Coordinates of C-alpha atoms and ligand atoms in Angstrom, one line a residue:
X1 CA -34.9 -21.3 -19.7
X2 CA -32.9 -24.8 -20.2
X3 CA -29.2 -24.1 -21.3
X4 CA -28.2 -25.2 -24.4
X5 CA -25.5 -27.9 -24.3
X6 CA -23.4 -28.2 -27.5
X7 CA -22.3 -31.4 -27.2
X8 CA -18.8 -32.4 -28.9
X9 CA -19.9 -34.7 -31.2
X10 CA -17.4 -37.6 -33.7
X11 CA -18.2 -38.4 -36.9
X12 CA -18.2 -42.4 -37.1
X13 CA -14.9 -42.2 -38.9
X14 CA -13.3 -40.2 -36.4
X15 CA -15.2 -42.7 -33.5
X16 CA -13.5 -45.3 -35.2
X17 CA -9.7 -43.4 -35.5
X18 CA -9.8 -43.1 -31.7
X19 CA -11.3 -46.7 -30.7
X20 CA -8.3 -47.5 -32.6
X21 CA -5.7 -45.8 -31.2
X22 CA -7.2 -46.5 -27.7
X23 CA -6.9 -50.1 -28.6
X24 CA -3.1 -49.3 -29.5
X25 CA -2.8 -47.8 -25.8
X26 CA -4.6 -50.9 -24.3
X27 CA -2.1 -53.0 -26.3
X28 CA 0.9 -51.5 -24.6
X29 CA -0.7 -51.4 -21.4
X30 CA -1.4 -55.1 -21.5
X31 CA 1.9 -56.4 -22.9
X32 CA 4.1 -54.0 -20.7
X33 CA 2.9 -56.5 -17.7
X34 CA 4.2 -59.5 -19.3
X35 CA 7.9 -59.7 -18.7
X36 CA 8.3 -62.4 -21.8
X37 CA 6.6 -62.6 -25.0
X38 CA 8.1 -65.6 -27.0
X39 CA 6.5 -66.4 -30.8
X40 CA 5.9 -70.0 -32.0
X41 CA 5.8 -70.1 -35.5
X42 CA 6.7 -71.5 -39.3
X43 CA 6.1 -71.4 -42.7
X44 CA 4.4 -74.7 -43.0
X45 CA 1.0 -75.9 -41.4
X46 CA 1.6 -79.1 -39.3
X47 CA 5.0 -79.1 -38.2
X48 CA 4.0 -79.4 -34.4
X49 CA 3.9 -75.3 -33.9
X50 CA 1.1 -76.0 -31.2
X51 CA 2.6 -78.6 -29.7
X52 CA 5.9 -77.2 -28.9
X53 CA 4.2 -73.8 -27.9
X54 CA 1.3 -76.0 -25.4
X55 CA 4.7 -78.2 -24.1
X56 CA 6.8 -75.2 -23.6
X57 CA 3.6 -73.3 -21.9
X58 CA 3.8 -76.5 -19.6
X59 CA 7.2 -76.4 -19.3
X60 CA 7.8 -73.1 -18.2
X61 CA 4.9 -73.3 -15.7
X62 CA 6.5 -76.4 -13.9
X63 CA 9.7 -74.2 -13.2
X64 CA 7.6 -71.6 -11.6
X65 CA 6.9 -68.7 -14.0
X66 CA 3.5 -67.3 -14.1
X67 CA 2.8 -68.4 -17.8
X68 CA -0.2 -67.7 -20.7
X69 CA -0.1 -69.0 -23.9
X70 CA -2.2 -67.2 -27.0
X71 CA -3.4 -68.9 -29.8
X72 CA -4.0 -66.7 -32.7
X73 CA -4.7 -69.2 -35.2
X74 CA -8.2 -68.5 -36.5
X75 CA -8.3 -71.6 -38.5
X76 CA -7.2 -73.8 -36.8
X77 CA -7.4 -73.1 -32.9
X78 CA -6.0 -76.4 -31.3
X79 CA -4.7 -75.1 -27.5
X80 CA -8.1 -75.4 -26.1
X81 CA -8.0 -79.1 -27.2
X82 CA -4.0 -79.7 -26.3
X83 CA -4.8 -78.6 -22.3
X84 CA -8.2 -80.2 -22.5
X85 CA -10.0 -76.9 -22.2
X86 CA -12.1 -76.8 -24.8
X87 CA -15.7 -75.1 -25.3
X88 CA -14.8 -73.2 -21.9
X89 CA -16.9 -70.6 -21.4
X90 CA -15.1 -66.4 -21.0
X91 CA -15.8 -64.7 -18.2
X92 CA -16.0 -60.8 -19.4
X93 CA -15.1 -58.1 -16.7
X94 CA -14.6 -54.7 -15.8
X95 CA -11.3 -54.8 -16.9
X96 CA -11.1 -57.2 -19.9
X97 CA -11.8 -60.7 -20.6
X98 CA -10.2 -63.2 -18.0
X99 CA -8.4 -66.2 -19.9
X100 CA -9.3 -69.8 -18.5
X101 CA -6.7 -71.4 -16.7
X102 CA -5.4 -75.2 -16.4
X103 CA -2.2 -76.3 -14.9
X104 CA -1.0 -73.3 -13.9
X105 CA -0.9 -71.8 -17.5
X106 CA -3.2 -69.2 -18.5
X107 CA -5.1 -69.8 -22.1
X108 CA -6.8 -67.5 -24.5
X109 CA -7.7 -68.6 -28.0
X110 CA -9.7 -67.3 -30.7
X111 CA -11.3 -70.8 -30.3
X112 CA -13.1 -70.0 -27.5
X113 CA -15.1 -66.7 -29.6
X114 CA -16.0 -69.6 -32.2
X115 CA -19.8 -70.1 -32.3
X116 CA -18.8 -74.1 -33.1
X117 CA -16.1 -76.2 -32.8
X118 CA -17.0 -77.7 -36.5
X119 CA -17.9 -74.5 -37.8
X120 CA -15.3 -73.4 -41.1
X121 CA -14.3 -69.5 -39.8
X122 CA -14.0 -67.1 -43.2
X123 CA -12.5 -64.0 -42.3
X124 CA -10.6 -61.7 -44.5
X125 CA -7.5 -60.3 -44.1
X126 CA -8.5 -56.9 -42.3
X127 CA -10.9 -58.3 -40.3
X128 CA -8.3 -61.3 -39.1
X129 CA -6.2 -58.8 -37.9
X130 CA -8.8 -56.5 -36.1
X131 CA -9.5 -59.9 -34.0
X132 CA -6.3 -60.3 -32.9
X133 CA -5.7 -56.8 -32.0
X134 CA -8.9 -57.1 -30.2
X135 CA -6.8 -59.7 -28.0
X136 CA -4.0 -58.3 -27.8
X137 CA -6.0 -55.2 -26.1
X138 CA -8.7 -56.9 -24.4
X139 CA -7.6 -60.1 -22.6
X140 CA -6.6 -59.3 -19.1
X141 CA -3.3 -61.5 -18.3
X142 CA -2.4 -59.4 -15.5
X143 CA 1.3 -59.8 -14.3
X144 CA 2.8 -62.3 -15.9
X145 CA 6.6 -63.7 -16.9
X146 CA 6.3 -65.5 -20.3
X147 CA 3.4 -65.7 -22.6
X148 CA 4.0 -67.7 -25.4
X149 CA 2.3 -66.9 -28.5
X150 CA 0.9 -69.8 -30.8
X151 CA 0.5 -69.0 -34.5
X152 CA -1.2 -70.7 -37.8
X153 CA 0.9 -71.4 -40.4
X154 CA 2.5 -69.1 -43.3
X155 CA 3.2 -65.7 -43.5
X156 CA -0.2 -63.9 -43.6
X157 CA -1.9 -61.4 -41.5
X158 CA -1.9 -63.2 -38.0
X159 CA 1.9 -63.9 -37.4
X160 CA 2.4 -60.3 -39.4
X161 CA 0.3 -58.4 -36.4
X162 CA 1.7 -60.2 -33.6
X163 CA 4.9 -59.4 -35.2
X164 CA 4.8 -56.2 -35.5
X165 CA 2.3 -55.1 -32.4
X166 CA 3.9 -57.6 -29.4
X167 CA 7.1 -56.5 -28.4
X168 CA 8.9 -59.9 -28.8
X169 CA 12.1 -61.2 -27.1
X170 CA 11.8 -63.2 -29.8
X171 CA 10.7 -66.1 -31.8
X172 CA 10.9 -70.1 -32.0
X173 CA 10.6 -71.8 -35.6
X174 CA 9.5 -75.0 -36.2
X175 CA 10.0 -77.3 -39.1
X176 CA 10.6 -80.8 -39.6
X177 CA 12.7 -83.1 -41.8
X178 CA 10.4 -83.3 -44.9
X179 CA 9.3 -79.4 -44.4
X180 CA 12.9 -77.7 -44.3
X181 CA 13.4 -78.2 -48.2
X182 CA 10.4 -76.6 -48.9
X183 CA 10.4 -72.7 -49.7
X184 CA 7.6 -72.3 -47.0
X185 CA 10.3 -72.3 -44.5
X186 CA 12.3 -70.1 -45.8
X187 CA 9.9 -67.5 -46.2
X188 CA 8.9 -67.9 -42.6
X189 CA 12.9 -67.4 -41.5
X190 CA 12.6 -64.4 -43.8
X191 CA 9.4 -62.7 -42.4
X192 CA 10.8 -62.6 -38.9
X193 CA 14.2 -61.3 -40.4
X194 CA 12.4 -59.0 -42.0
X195 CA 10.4 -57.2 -38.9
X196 CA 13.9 -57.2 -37.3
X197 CA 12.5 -59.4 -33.9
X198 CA 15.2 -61.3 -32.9
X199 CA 15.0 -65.3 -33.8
X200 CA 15.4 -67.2 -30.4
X201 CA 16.4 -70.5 -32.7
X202 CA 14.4 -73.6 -35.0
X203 CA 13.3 -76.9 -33.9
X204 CA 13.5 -79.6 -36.0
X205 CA 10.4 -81.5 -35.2
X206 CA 9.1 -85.2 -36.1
X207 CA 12.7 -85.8 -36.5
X208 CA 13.3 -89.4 -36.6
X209 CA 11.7 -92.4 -34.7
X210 CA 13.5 -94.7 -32.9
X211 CA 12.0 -97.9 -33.6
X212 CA 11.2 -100.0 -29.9
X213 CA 12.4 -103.0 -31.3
X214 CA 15.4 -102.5 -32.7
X215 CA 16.5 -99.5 -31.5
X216 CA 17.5 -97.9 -34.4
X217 CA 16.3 -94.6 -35.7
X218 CA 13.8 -94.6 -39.0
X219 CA 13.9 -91.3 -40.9
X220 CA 10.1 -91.7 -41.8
X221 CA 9.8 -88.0 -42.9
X222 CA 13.0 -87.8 -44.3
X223 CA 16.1 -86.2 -43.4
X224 CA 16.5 -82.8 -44.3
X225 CA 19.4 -81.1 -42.9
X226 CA 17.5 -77.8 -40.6
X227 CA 20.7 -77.6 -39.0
X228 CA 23.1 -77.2 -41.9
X229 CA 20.0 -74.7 -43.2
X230 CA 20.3 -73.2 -40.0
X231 CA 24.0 -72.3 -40.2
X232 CA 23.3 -71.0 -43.6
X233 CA 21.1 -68.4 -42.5
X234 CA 22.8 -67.8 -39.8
X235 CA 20.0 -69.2 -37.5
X236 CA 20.6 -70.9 -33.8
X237 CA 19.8 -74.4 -34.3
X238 CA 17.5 -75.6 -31.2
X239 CA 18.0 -79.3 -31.8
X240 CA 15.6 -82.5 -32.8
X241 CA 12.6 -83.3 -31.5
X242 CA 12.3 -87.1 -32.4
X243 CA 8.6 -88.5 -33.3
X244 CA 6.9 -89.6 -30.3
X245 CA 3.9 -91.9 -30.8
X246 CA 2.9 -90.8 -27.2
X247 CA 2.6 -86.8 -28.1
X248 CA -1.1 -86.8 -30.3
X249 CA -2.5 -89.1 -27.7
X250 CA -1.3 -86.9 -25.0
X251 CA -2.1 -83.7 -27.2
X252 CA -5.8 -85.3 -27.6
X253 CA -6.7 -85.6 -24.0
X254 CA -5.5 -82.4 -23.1
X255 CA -2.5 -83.5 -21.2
X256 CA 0.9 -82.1 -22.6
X257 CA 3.6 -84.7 -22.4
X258 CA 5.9 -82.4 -20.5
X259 CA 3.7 -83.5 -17.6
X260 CA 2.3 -86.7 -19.0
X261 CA 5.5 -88.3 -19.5
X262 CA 8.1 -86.1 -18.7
X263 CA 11.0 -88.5 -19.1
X264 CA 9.9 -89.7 -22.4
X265 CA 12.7 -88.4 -25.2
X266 CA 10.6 -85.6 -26.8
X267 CA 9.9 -83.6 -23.1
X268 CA 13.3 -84.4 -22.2
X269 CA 14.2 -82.5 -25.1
X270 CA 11.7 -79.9 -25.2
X271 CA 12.8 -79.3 -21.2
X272 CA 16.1 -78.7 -22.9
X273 CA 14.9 -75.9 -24.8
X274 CA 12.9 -74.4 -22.1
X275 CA 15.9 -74.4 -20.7
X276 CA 18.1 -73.0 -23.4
X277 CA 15.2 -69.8 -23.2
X278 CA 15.7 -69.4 -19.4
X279 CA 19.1 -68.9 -20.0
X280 CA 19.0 -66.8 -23.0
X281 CA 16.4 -64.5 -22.7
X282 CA 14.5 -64.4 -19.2
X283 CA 17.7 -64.3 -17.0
X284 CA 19.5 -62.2 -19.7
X285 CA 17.2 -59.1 -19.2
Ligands
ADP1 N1 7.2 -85.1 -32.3 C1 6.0 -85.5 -32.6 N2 5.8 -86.8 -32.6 C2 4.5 -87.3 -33.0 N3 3.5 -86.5 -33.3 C3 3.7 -85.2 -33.3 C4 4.9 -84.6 -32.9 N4 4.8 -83.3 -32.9 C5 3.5 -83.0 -33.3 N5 2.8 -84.2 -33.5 C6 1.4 -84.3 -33.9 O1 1.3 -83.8 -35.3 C7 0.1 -83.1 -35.4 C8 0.3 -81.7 -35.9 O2 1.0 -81.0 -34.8 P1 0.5 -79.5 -34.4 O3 1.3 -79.2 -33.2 O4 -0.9 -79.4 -34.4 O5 1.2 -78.7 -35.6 P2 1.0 -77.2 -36.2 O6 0.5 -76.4 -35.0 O7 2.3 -76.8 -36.7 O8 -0.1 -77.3 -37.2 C9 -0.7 -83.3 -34.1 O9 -1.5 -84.4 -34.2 C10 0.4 -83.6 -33.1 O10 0.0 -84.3 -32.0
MG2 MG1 -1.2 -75.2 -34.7

């Protein structure tokens, strides 16, 4: 006579409740082997968030650290394309999926789970964040000593999640010039005031060109004061990061100017605040 098993059966919603909570564990798991997780991020779209998170990837990888960068930003994923990775295919294992790796930095984007480069990505709120807590849990990064986290602009759902599920040293904001009068950055300043992760400083980007033939620097987006803004809030001002016709060139063939041109003005000064990060938070812990 066969033995009747009683097998423990879930309902769907209680499969669900633990695949989430397992996903929570995997999250730790994962991040506890990254000594460093630094943010990138703003209130406005376009500020050079991507750039400055691909340059400092670069930057920290030439001094030796065992580096990743993330890209969150489901709408416009532009890391791939900055370290001339793009359309890579993932290689799924065992234990996660393996992030593609270029100059000693290791990537993962939600580019790379795009069907098409061109293709317009709708996905709502809930759904946004399930993706990148799916990441978060599922990208194997191994050991290593800074991951630097790219995000899209604003104050919705992705820089919300990483915010509240990465435990951050901290967060860079961007803005430039012509952005730092507008509310959005503000409202980004406030977000991260808000979840209580510490602000690292802002980076006044696209500030100023200094014009080859003359010398002399042309405010072509303005002059907004970030670091009087800064003070205000009582922000660390990171500096100026002067418009470099060099950096979407460099940024479009997937070479970040750090290595490119690393004597040019704008990786001389994003160096500087690689630097400034060393000093503050990876030899402070
Ligand atoms: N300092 C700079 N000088 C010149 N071009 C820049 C500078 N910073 C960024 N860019 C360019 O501006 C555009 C937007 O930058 P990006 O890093 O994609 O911004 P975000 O991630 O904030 O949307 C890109 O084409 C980039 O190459
Ligand atoms: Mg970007």
């Amino acid at each position: 006579m066969a033995t009747e098993e009683k097998e423990l059966k879930y309902s769907a919603e209680e499969e669900h409740k633990i695949k989430l909570m397992q996903q929570e564990v995997d999250i730790v798991r994962r991040m506890s082997k990254i000594k460093h997780k630094i943010a990138v991020m703003s209130g406005k779209g376009g500020v050079g968030k991507s750039t400055i998170a691909v340059n400092l990837a670069a930057a920290f990888a030439k001094k030796g650290y065992k580096t990743g960068i993330m890209d969150v930003d489901i709408h416009g994923p532009n890391v791939p394309m900055m370290l001339g990775v793009e359309g890579k295919h993932l290689i799924f294992t065992s234990d996660g999926i393996q992030p593609v790796e270029t100059e000693g930095i290791k990537i993962m984007s939600v580019g790379f789970f795009l069907d098409s480069l061109d293709s317009p990505v709708i996905w709502r709120g809930p759904k946004k964040t399930g993706v990148i807590k799916q990441f978060l849990s599922e990208v194997n990064w191994g050991d290593l000593d800074v991951l630097i986290i790219d995000n899209p602009p604003g104050t919705g759902d992705e820089p919300l999640t990483i915010l509240q599920s990465v435990p951050l040293d901290g967060v860079v904001l961007v803005t430039t010039p012509q952005a730092v009068v507008q509310e959005d950055v503000r409202k980004g300043i406030n977000l991260v005031l808000d979840s209580k992760v510490p602000i690292i400083g802002i980076v006044e980007n696209m500030s100023g060109f200094i014009c080859p033939h003359c010398n002399e620097e042309v405010p072509i987006f303005g002059s907004g004061n970030t670091e009087e803004m800064a003070k205000k809030m009582d922000v660390h001002f990171l500096g100026k990061l002067p418009l470099n016709v060099e950096t979407p060139v460099s940024s479009d063939t997937g070479t970040p100017i750090v290595i490119k041109d690393p004597n040019s003005d704008i990786a001389i000064k994003i160096s500087e605040i690689a630097n400034y990060i060393e000093k503050t938070v990876i030899k402070k812990k």
